[in-house]
Amino acid sequence: MFIVDCGWPADDDADDMYADIGKQQQQRRPNGKLLQNPRDVLGTINWARVDFILISNYEQMRLLPYITEYTEFSGPVYATEPTKVYGKCVLEEALYVAQGALRDDTAGSSTRMLAQRGLLYSSRDIVAAMEKITDVRHNEMISPVPFVQVYTRSSGYCIGAGNWTVEYKGHRTAFISTSTFVSCLHPQEWDISILREAQALVFCDAVDPAPSSVGSSEIGDEGAWQSAHVSQLLNQLCSTAISTLKQRGRVLLVGEPYGVTQDIVQLVSENIVALNLPQPQFVFVSPIAEHTLQYGNIMGEWLCESKHALLYLPEYPFSDKELRKKGHLHFVSSLADLATKNLPQGNWFVVVPPSDTETLNHFVRQWQQDAQRCSSADMASGTGMAKFSVLIHDDDTARAQRLVNRLSVGPEITYVPVARRFTFHSIEQCLAAAERAHHVLVPSHVYARLETKAGRYEFRMFEFSHLQATTVDLDTDRHLPLDIQSEMTRRVREGGKQHALVEGKLSLSAGRIRLECLDEDAAPGEPAAEAAKSKTEIGSRYNLATTGSANTPSLTQRDLARWTPEKLADELNGVGLKASVVSAAAGSRAVRVVVPGGSATIHLDNEWLVDCSSSSAHWTVMTSLRQVLKAA
């Protein structure tokens, strides 16, 4: 059992999500999904059974310090060297922002609540977690546990990013994390060999673009901005910035101090020199910007071929060293730190992370006031600052729209979504190159668009949602667990034959493979197909008083009155589940169980009923419940 990636979405829109702090548990995200606490989600996993963790890129480490320091996980963690060093920077920045929100006297209660939720670890926990990471290189074969081999191939997304392949007894499963086909950016290019080697593909991440109404450079049709080459989009952002700087204006780039931001700063700086224009003052407002830019220069072997070749001249792949040498590059950790610095006047090119809304609002508000006070005489004399531009390049259009709504800048915003992550179009191209694949798992929003085309491929395609268990029909060439082999042996002996046919569903849930036979729990006179349908139906209500089997007597044969919710919850907790008594109306007795992939409510009134939120929750809860009742 292993974990691929430990990411968690950054909650950068606190005011939208927490309209009423008293109803925090009932709040939902703007996209309609329930807002969950990461501690609650991590609490549903039996970390003592997790053998190892694989990290794909530095954006997928948000929960790692909590896992390594506050759970029972004790296995190895694997990541590339850039993923480790950049991931530490990302964790430190998140911690800095959360602690700053708690210290800020002017912060609202919703922002403080969100910051408190984000404090999963301390700076000491970050250092301890980094020490437990084993560095690996692309194509390096490692064996975290016996009979299992693991290696990573470049995903093209960012410096050091990779896609993991796990091989067990000759069967390879590839996990395609955040990836891109783009070849004009600075990270090492996408390695397509991962698609040709694996029998099973799992696409862990894909953006779901929607038509956008953001800014003056609207690209509303998804196909249009997907077909546009990323280099053209970067040139468009660069042209807007240079046009503003030509008119003695100022530019605000909303982006993290790594990734595509490095390419945009490089393009602007080079074009300013080529056009013989005055070099602006590049100001990064971030506590980690200085380190991340330096890492880009010293990790040249992880860069694309064109920048990697510069190392042999030798030259620095990025322009930040030259800018720093000439005094045009400045770093400030926060808005408060900026007020204490004496920076040169003139044209500014400011880079601010999207999570730092306080700094973004400050610059927009200040520059709008400067533009209103600027007279024609000031502009003629070259001392006025009337023009400014805000550049946004996030390829998540919904997130970009929420940011624009908070800034309220108007036509000064130029939004060009630089499409770096996979969309369903990119995944469709990957499927055409999957030569050996038998099974493919894709996110639900991707499956909805590819469902009509799934019949063109020879493999089976399934959909999944994160934090939910997925049921997959496996081929017979898979190695079956001992409990399933025992079932097949029993069938052989009963029939007195050399072989036996076992019909049913193989389910992957909570790290286990289970076999649900069609006729195992069928009530007398109930067709086997109907029994199987009731077992796999999502959100079904299961009556335990009428569904006994040969191995488990029905509950009508037991003394139900002696069972209390408190006693049942203790027994279920004793077998490894997370059970609690439901606080309900007088006379109602119920126990709630939370398991990986869903939850269930056991009603103890008269006849016992079990309400399950998913089929995987049903299998896990029913198995444990029968175990408890059999031992009683």
Coordinates of C-alpha atoms in Angstrom, one line a residue, residues 47-549:
W47 CA -1.0 5.1 8.1
A48 CA 0.7 2.2 9.9
R49 CA -0.2 0.1 6.8
V50 CA 1.3 2.6 4.2
D51 CA 4.6 1.2 3.0
F52 CA 6.0 4.3 1.1
I53 CA 5.0 7.7 -0.4
L54 CA 5.9 9.0 -3.9
I55 CA 6.0 12.8 -4.5
S56 CA 5.6 14.0 -8.1
N57 CA 6.4 17.7 -7.8
Y58 CA 6.8 20.5 -5.2
E59 CA 3.1 21.4 -5.3
Q60 CA 2.2 18.0 -3.9
M61 CA 3.9 18.3 -0.5
R62 CA 1.4 20.4 1.4
L63 CA 0.4 17.6 3.8
L64 CA 3.7 15.8 4.0
P65 CA 5.0 17.3 7.3
Y66 CA 1.8 16.4 9.0
I67 CA 1.9 12.9 7.7
T68 CA 5.5 12.2 8.7
E69 CA 5.4 13.9 12.1
Y70 CA 1.8 13.4 13.4
T71 CA 0.7 10.0 12.0
E72 CA 1.8 6.4 12.4
F73 CA 3.5 6.4 8.9
S74 CA 7.1 5.3 9.2
G75 CA 8.1 4.3 5.6
P76 CA 10.3 6.0 3.1
V77 CA 9.4 9.1 1.0
Y78 CA 10.8 9.5 -2.5
A79 CA 11.2 12.7 -4.6
T80 CA 13.7 14.3 -6.9
E81 CA 16.2 16.8 -5.5
P82 CA 14.4 19.9 -7.1
T83 CA 11.1 18.7 -5.8
K84 CA 12.5 18.5 -2.3
V85 CA 14.2 21.9 -2.3
Y86 CA 11.3 23.7 -4.0
G87 CA 8.8 21.9 -1.9
K88 CA 10.5 23.1 1.3
C89 CA 10.2 26.7 -0.1
V90 CA 6.5 26.2 -0.8
L91 CA 5.8 24.8 2.7
E92 CA 7.7 27.7 4.3
E93 CA 5.7 30.3 2.3
A94 CA 2.4 28.7 3.3
L95 CA 3.4 28.6 6.9
Y96 CA 4.6 32.3 6.7
V97 CA 1.3 33.4 5.2
A98 CA -0.8 31.5 7.8
Q99 CA 1.2 32.8 10.7
G100 CA 1.0 36.3 9.3
A101 CA -2.8 36.1 9.1
L102 CA -2.9 35.1 12.8
R103 CA -0.7 37.9 13.8
D104 CA -2.6 40.5 11.8
D105 CA -4.8 42.6 14.0
T106 CA -6.9 43.8 11.1
A107 CA -7.6 40.3 9.7
G108 CA -11.2 39.3 9.7
S109 CA -12.5 36.3 11.6
S110 CA -12.9 34.3 8.5
T111 CA -9.3 34.8 7.5
R112 CA -8.1 33.9 10.9
M113 CA -10.2 30.7 10.9
L114 CA -8.8 29.7 7.5
A115 CA -5.2 30.4 8.7
Q116 CA -5.8 28.3 11.8
R117 CA -6.9 25.4 9.5
G118 CA -3.8 25.8 7.4
L119 CA -1.4 25.5 10.4
L120 CA -0.9 21.7 10.1
Y121 CA 2.8 21.9 11.1
S122 CA 5.6 24.1 12.3
S123 CA 8.9 25.1 10.8
R124 CA 10.6 22.3 12.8
D125 CA 8.2 19.8 11.3
I126 CA 9.1 21.0 7.8
V127 CA 12.8 20.4 8.5
A128 CA 12.1 16.9 10.0
A129 CA 10.0 15.9 7.0
M130 CA 12.7 17.0 4.5
E131 CA 15.2 14.8 6.3
K132 CA 13.0 11.8 5.7
I133 CA 12.9 12.3 1.9
T134 CA 15.1 10.1 -0.3
D135 CA 16.4 11.9 -3.4
V136 CA 16.0 10.0 -6.7
R137 CA 16.8 10.9 -10.3
H138 CA 14.7 10.4 -13.4
N139 CA 14.9 6.7 -14.7
E140 CA 16.6 5.6 -11.4
M141 CA 15.2 2.2 -10.3
I142 CA 14.5 1.9 -6.6
S143 CA 12.9 -0.9 -4.5
P144 CA 11.0 0.5 -1.5
V145 CA 9.6 -2.9 -0.5
P146 CA 10.5 -6.5 -1.7
F147 CA 9.3 -7.4 -5.2
V148 CA 8.3 -3.8 -5.9
Q149 CA 10.3 -1.5 -8.2
V150 CA 9.6 2.2 -8.7
Y151 CA 11.0 4.8 -11.1
T152 CA 10.1 8.2 -12.3
R153 CA 10.1 9.9 -15.7
S154 CA 10.0 13.7 -16.4
S155 CA 6.5 15.2 -16.6
G156 CA 7.6 18.5 -18.1
Y157 CA 5.5 20.5 -15.6
C158 CA 8.2 22.1 -13.5
I159 CA 11.8 21.7 -12.5
G160 CA 12.2 18.1 -11.1
A161 CA 8.6 17.1 -11.7
G162 CA 8.1 13.4 -12.6
N163 CA 5.5 10.7 -13.2
W164 CA 5.9 7.5 -11.2
T165 CA 5.7 4.0 -12.4
V166 CA 5.2 1.2 -9.9
E167 CA 6.1 -2.3 -11.1
Y168 CA 5.1 -5.5 -9.3
K169 CA 5.8 -9.0 -10.7
G170 CA 6.2 -7.6 -14.2
H171 CA 3.0 -5.5 -14.2
R172 CA 3.5 -1.7 -14.5
T173 CA 1.1 0.9 -13.3
A174 CA 1.9 4.5 -14.3
F175 CA 0.6 7.5 -12.3
I176 CA 0.4 10.6 -14.5
S177 CA 0.5 13.5 -12.1
T178 CA 0.5 17.2 -13.1
S179 CA 2.1 17.1 -16.6
T180 CA 2.4 19.1 -19.8
F181 CA 3.5 18.6 -23.4
V182 CA 4.8 22.2 -23.6
S183 CA 8.4 22.3 -24.8
C184 CA 9.1 26.0 -24.8
L185 CA 9.4 26.5 -21.0
H186 CA 12.4 25.9 -18.8
P187 CA 11.7 22.5 -17.2
Q188 CA 12.9 19.3 -18.7
E189 CA 10.6 18.0 -21.4
W190 CA 7.8 15.4 -21.1
D191 CA 9.0 11.8 -21.3
I192 CA 6.5 9.8 -23.4
S193 CA 8.1 6.4 -22.7
I194 CA 6.0 6.2 -19.5
L195 CA 2.9 5.7 -21.6
R196 CA 4.4 2.9 -23.7
E197 CA 5.6 0.8 -20.8
A198 CA 2.6 0.6 -18.5
Q199 CA -0.4 -1.9 -18.4
A200 CA -2.4 0.5 -16.3
L201 CA -2.5 4.3 -16.4
V202 CA -3.9 6.6 -13.7
F203 CA -4.3 10.2 -14.6
C204 CA -4.0 12.0 -11.2
D205 CA -4.5 15.6 -12.3
A206 CA -6.1 17.5 -15.2
V207 CA -7.5 21.0 -15.5
D208 CA -11.1 21.4 -16.4
P209 CA -11.1 24.7 -18.3
A210 CA -14.3 26.7 -18.7
P211 CA -15.1 29.7 -20.9
S212 CA -13.7 32.8 -19.3
S213 CA -14.9 36.4 -19.0
V214 CA -11.8 37.7 -17.4
G215 CA -9.9 40.8 -18.5
S216 CA -9.3 42.5 -21.8
S217 CA -7.6 39.6 -23.5
E218 CA -10.6 37.2 -23.3
I219 CA -10.2 33.8 -24.8
G220 CA -13.6 32.4 -24.2
D221 CA -13.5 29.2 -26.3
E222 CA -11.5 26.4 -24.7
G223 CA -10.4 24.9 -27.9
A224 CA -9.0 28.3 -29.0
W225 CA -6.6 28.7 -26.1
Q226 CA -5.8 25.0 -26.1
S227 CA -4.7 25.2 -29.8
A228 CA -2.7 28.4 -29.3
H229 CA 0.9 27.6 -28.7
V230 CA 2.2 28.5 -25.2
S231 CA 5.0 30.5 -26.7
Q232 CA 2.4 32.8 -28.4
L233 CA 0.6 33.2 -25.1
L234 CA 3.9 34.1 -23.3
N235 CA 4.7 36.6 -26.1
Q236 CA 1.3 38.2 -25.6
L237 CA 1.9 38.7 -21.9
C238 CA 5.4 40.0 -22.6
S239 CA 4.1 42.4 -25.3
T240 CA 1.5 43.8 -22.8
A241 CA 4.2 44.4 -20.2
I242 CA 6.7 46.1 -22.6
S243 CA 3.9 48.3 -24.0
T244 CA 3.1 49.5 -20.5
L245 CA 6.7 50.0 -19.5
K246 CA 7.3 52.0 -22.7
Q247 CA 4.7 54.5 -21.5
R248 CA 6.4 54.9 -18.1
G249 CA 3.9 52.6 -16.6
R250 CA 4.1 49.9 -14.0
V251 CA 3.3 46.2 -14.3
L252 CA 1.9 43.8 -11.6
L253 CA 2.4 40.1 -12.4
V254 CA 0.3 37.7 -10.3
G255 CA 2.2 34.5 -10.0
E256 CA 4.5 32.4 -7.7
P257 CA 8.2 33.2 -7.9
Y258 CA 8.9 30.0 -9.8
G259 CA 7.4 28.1 -12.7
V260 CA 6.1 30.1 -15.7
T261 CA 6.9 33.4 -13.8
Q262 CA 10.6 32.8 -14.4
D263 CA 10.0 32.5 -18.1
I264 CA 7.9 35.7 -18.2
V265 CA 10.6 37.7 -16.3
Q266 CA 13.3 36.3 -18.6
L267 CA 11.3 37.3 -21.8
V268 CA 10.5 40.8 -20.5
S269 CA 14.1 41.5 -19.5
E270 CA 15.6 40.2 -22.8
N271 CA 13.1 42.2 -24.9
I272 CA 13.7 45.4 -22.9
V273 CA 17.5 45.1 -23.7
A274 CA 16.8 44.3 -27.3
L275 CA 14.6 47.3 -27.7
N276 CA 17.1 49.6 -26.0
L277 CA 14.6 50.6 -23.3
P278 CA 15.4 51.5 -19.7
Q279 CA 15.4 48.4 -17.5
P280 CA 12.6 48.4 -14.9
Q281 CA 13.0 47.6 -11.3
F282 CA 12.0 43.9 -10.8
V283 CA 10.5 43.6 -7.3
F284 CA 9.5 40.2 -5.9
V285 CA 7.2 40.3 -2.8
S286 CA 7.6 36.8 -1.3
P287 CA 9.6 35.3 1.6
I288 CA 11.0 32.6 -0.7
A289 CA 11.6 34.4 -4.0
E290 CA 15.3 34.9 -3.6
H291 CA 15.9 31.2 -2.9
T292 CA 13.7 29.9 -5.7
L293 CA 15.3 32.0 -8.3
Q294 CA 18.8 30.9 -7.2
Y295 CA 17.7 27.2 -7.3
G296 CA 16.8 27.7 -11.0
N297 CA 20.3 28.7 -11.8
I298 CA 22.1 26.0 -9.9
M299 CA 19.9 23.1 -11.0
G300 CA 20.7 23.3 -14.7
E301 CA 20.8 19.6 -15.3
W302 CA 17.0 19.5 -14.5
L303 CA 16.2 22.1 -17.2
C304 CA 15.2 21.8 -20.8
E305 CA 17.8 21.0 -23.5
S306 CA 18.3 24.6 -24.6
K307 CA 19.0 25.9 -21.1
H308 CA 21.0 22.8 -20.1
A309 CA 23.3 23.6 -23.0
L310 CA 24.2 26.9 -21.5
L311 CA 25.9 25.2 -18.6
Y312 CA 28.7 24.1 -20.9
L313 CA 29.6 27.7 -22.0
P314 CA 29.3 28.3 -19.0
E315 CA 26.4 30.8 -18.6
Y316 CA 23.5 31.1 -16.2
P317 CA 20.2 29.8 -17.7
F318 CA 18.2 32.7 -16.3
S319 CA 18.7 36.5 -16.2
D320 CA 18.3 37.1 -12.5
K321 CA 22.0 37.1 -11.8
E322 CA 22.6 39.9 -14.4
L323 CA 19.7 41.9 -13.0
R324 CA 20.9 41.5 -9.5
K325 CA 24.4 42.6 -10.6
K326 CA 23.1 45.8 -12.1
G327 CA 20.9 46.6 -9.2
H328 CA 17.5 46.0 -10.9
L329 CA 16.4 43.0 -8.8
H330 CA 14.9 43.4 -5.4
F331 CA 13.3 41.0 -2.9
V332 CA 11.0 41.8 0.0
S333 CA 9.3 39.2 2.2
S334 CA 6.0 41.1 2.7
L335 CA 4.2 44.4 2.3
A336 CA 5.4 45.5 5.7
D337 CA 9.0 44.8 4.7
L338 CA 8.5 46.8 1.5
A339 CA 7.6 49.9 3.5
T340 CA 11.0 49.7 5.2
K341 CA 13.0 49.4 2.0
N342 CA 14.3 52.4 0.0
L343 CA 13.9 51.1 -3.6
P344 CA 14.7 53.2 -6.7
Q345 CA 12.0 55.2 -8.3
G346 CA 10.9 54.7 -11.9
N347 CA 9.2 51.8 -13.7
W348 CA 8.4 48.8 -11.6
F349 CA 7.7 45.2 -12.6
V350 CA 6.3 43.7 -9.4
V351 CA 5.7 39.9 -8.9
V352 CA 3.2 39.0 -6.1
P353 CA 1.8 35.5 -5.4
P354 CA -1.9 35.1 -5.9
S355 CA -2.4 34.1 -2.2
D356 CA -1.1 37.5 -1.0
T357 CA -4.3 39.4 -1.6
E358 CA -3.3 42.2 0.8
T359 CA -0.2 43.1 -1.3
L360 CA -2.2 42.8 -4.5
N361 CA -4.9 45.1 -3.3
H362 CA -2.3 47.6 -2.0
F363 CA -0.5 48.0 -5.3
V364 CA -3.8 48.2 -7.3
R365 CA -5.3 50.8 -5.0
Q366 CA -2.1 52.8 -4.8
W367 CA -1.6 52.8 -8.6
Q368 CA -5.2 53.7 -9.3
Q369 CA -4.8 56.8 -7.0
D370 CA -1.6 57.7 -8.8
A371 CA -3.3 57.5 -12.1
Q372 CA -6.2 59.8 -10.9
R373 CA -3.8 62.4 -9.6
C374 CA -1.5 62.4 -12.6
S375 CA -2.0 65.5 -14.8
S376 CA -1.1 66.0 -18.5
A377 CA 1.8 68.2 -17.4
D378 CA 3.2 65.4 -15.3
M379 CA 3.0 63.0 -18.2
A380 CA 4.7 65.5 -20.5
S381 CA 7.6 66.0 -18.1
G382 CA 8.0 62.3 -17.6
T383 CA 7.3 62.4 -13.9
G384 CA 3.7 61.0 -14.0
M385 CA 2.6 57.4 -13.6
A386 CA -0.9 57.1 -15.1
K387 CA -0.7 53.7 -16.7
F388 CA -0.4 50.3 -15.1
S389 CA -1.2 46.7 -16.1
V390 CA -2.1 43.6 -14.1
L391 CA -1.0 40.3 -15.7
I392 CA -2.5 36.9 -14.8
H393 CA -1.4 33.6 -16.4
D394 CA -3.2 31.0 -14.3
D395 CA -4.7 28.2 -16.4
D396 CA -7.4 27.6 -13.9
T397 CA -10.0 30.0 -15.2
A398 CA -12.4 29.7 -12.2
R399 CA -9.6 30.5 -9.8
A400 CA -8.5 33.5 -11.9
Q401 CA -12.0 34.8 -12.1
R402 CA -12.3 34.8 -8.3
L403 CA -9.0 36.7 -8.1
V404 CA -10.2 39.3 -10.5
N405 CA -13.5 39.7 -8.6
R406 CA -11.5 40.5 -5.5
L407 CA -9.2 43.0 -7.2
S408 CA -11.9 44.9 -9.1
V409 CA -9.3 46.5 -11.4
G410 CA -11.3 46.7 -14.6
P411 CA -9.7 47.0 -18.1
E412 CA -6.2 47.2 -16.7
I413 CA -6.2 43.4 -16.3
T414 CA -4.7 41.2 -19.0
Y415 CA -5.6 37.6 -18.5
V416 CA -3.9 35.0 -20.7
P417 CA -4.3 31.4 -19.4
V418 CA -1.0 29.7 -20.2
A419 CA -2.2 26.1 -20.6
R420 CA 0.5 23.9 -18.9
R421 CA -1.5 21.2 -17.3
F422 CA -3.3 18.3 -19.1
T423 CA -6.8 18.8 -20.3
F424 CA -9.0 16.1 -21.8
H425 CA -7.6 16.9 -25.2
S426 CA -4.1 16.2 -23.9
I427 CA -5.2 13.0 -22.2
E428 CA -6.8 11.9 -25.5
Q429 CA -3.4 12.3 -27.1
C430 CA -1.8 10.2 -24.4
L431 CA -4.4 7.4 -24.9
A432 CA -3.4 7.1 -28.5
A433 CA 0.2 6.5 -27.5
A434 CA -0.7 3.9 -24.7
E435 CA 0.4 0.8 -26.6
R436 CA 0.3 -1.8 -23.7
A437 CA -2.5 -0.3 -21.5
H438 CA -5.3 -2.6 -20.3
H439 CA -6.9 -0.3 -17.8
V440 CA -7.1 3.5 -17.7
L441 CA -8.4 5.7 -14.8
V442 CA -9.2 9.3 -15.4
P443 CA -10.8 12.0 -13.3
S444 CA -14.6 12.2 -13.5
H445 CA -14.8 15.5 -15.4
V446 CA -12.4 14.0 -18.0
Y447 CA -14.4 10.8 -18.3
A448 CA -17.5 12.8 -18.9
R449 CA -15.9 14.2 -22.1
L450 CA -14.2 11.0 -23.2
E451 CA -17.0 8.6 -22.5
T452 CA -18.4 8.6 -26.0
K453 CA -14.9 7.9 -27.4
A454 CA -13.9 5.2 -24.9
G455 CA -15.1 2.5 -27.3
R456 CA -12.4 3.3 -29.8
Y457 CA -9.7 2.0 -27.5
E458 CA -8.8 -1.6 -26.6
F459 CA -8.5 -1.0 -22.9
R460 CA -11.1 -0.5 -20.2
M461 CA -11.6 3.1 -19.1
F462 CA -12.9 4.0 -15.6
E463 CA -13.6 7.3 -13.8
F464 CA -12.6 8.3 -10.3
S465 CA -13.0 11.2 -7.9
H466 CA -10.3 12.1 -5.4
L467 CA -10.9 10.9 -1.8
Q468 CA -13.3 8.3 -3.1
A469 CA -12.7 4.5 -3.6
T470 CA -12.9 3.2 -7.1
T471 CA -14.2 -0.2 -8.2
V472 CA -12.4 -1.8 -11.2
D473 CA -13.0 -5.1 -12.9
L474 CA -9.5 -6.7 -13.1
D475 CA -8.2 -9.2 -15.7
T476 CA -7.5 -12.8 -14.7
D477 CA -3.7 -12.3 -15.1
R478 CA -3.7 -10.3 -11.8
H479 CA -2.3 -12.0 -8.8
L480 CA -5.2 -12.6 -6.4
P481 CA -5.1 -12.2 -2.6
L482 CA -5.2 -15.2 -0.4
D483 CA -8.8 -14.8 0.6
I484 CA -9.9 -14.9 -3.0
Q485 CA -7.7 -17.9 -3.7
S486 CA -9.3 -19.6 -0.7
E487 CA -12.8 -19.0 -2.2
M488 CA -11.8 -20.5 -5.5
T489 CA -10.2 -23.5 -3.7
R490 CA -13.5 -24.0 -1.8
R491 CA -15.5 -24.0 -5.0
V492 CA -13.2 -26.5 -6.6
R493 CA -13.5 -28.9 -3.7
E494 CA -17.3 -28.6 -3.5
G495 CA -17.6 -29.3 -7.2
G496 CA -15.1 -32.2 -7.2
K497 CA -13.4 -30.7 -10.3
Q498 CA -10.0 -29.4 -11.3
H499 CA -11.3 -25.9 -11.9
A500 CA -14.1 -23.6 -10.8
L501 CA -15.7 -20.5 -12.2
V502 CA -16.3 -17.7 -9.7
E503 CA -18.5 -14.8 -10.8
G504 CA -18.4 -11.5 -9.0
K505 CA -16.9 -8.1 -8.6
L506 CA -13.3 -7.4 -7.6
S507 CA -13.2 -4.2 -5.7
L508 CA -10.3 -1.9 -4.8
S509 CA -11.0 -0.2 -1.5
A510 CA -8.9 0.9 1.5
G511 CA -5.8 -0.7 0.1
R512 CA -7.5 -4.2 -0.2
I513 CA -8.8 -6.2 -3.1
R514 CA -12.1 -7.9 -2.2
L515 CA -14.3 -10.4 -4.2
E516 CA -18.1 -9.9 -3.9
C517 CA -19.8 -13.1 -5.2
L518 CA -23.2 -12.6 -6.8
D519 CA -24.9 -15.4 -4.8
E520 CA -23.1 -15.1 -1.5
D521 CA -25.6 -12.9 0.3
A522 CA -28.7 -13.4 -1.8
A523 CA -31.8 -13.9 0.3
P524 CA -34.0 -17.0 -0.4
G525 CA -36.0 -16.4 -3.6
E526 CA -34.0 -13.3 -4.5
P527 CA -32.2 -13.4 -7.9
A528 CA -28.4 -13.2 -7.7
A529 CA -28.4 -10.2 -10.1
E530 CA -30.7 -8.3 -7.9
A531 CA -28.5 -9.1 -4.9
A532 CA -25.4 -7.8 -6.7
K533 CA -27.3 -4.7 -7.7
S534 CA -28.2 -3.9 -4.2
K535 CA -24.6 -4.4 -3.0
T536 CA -23.1 -2.1 -5.5
E537 CA -25.7 0.6 -5.5
I538 CA -24.3 3.9 -4.2
G539 CA -26.0 5.3 -1.2
S540 CA -28.1 2.2 -0.6
R541 CA -29.9 1.2 2.6
Y542 CA -29.0 -2.3 3.7
N543 CA -31.4 -4.2 6.1
L544 CA -29.2 -6.4 8.2
A545 CA -32.2 -8.3 9.6
T546 CA -32.9 -10.0 6.3
T547 CA -29.5 -10.4 4.7
G548 CA -27.8 -13.1 6.6
S549 CA -25.7 -15.7 4.8

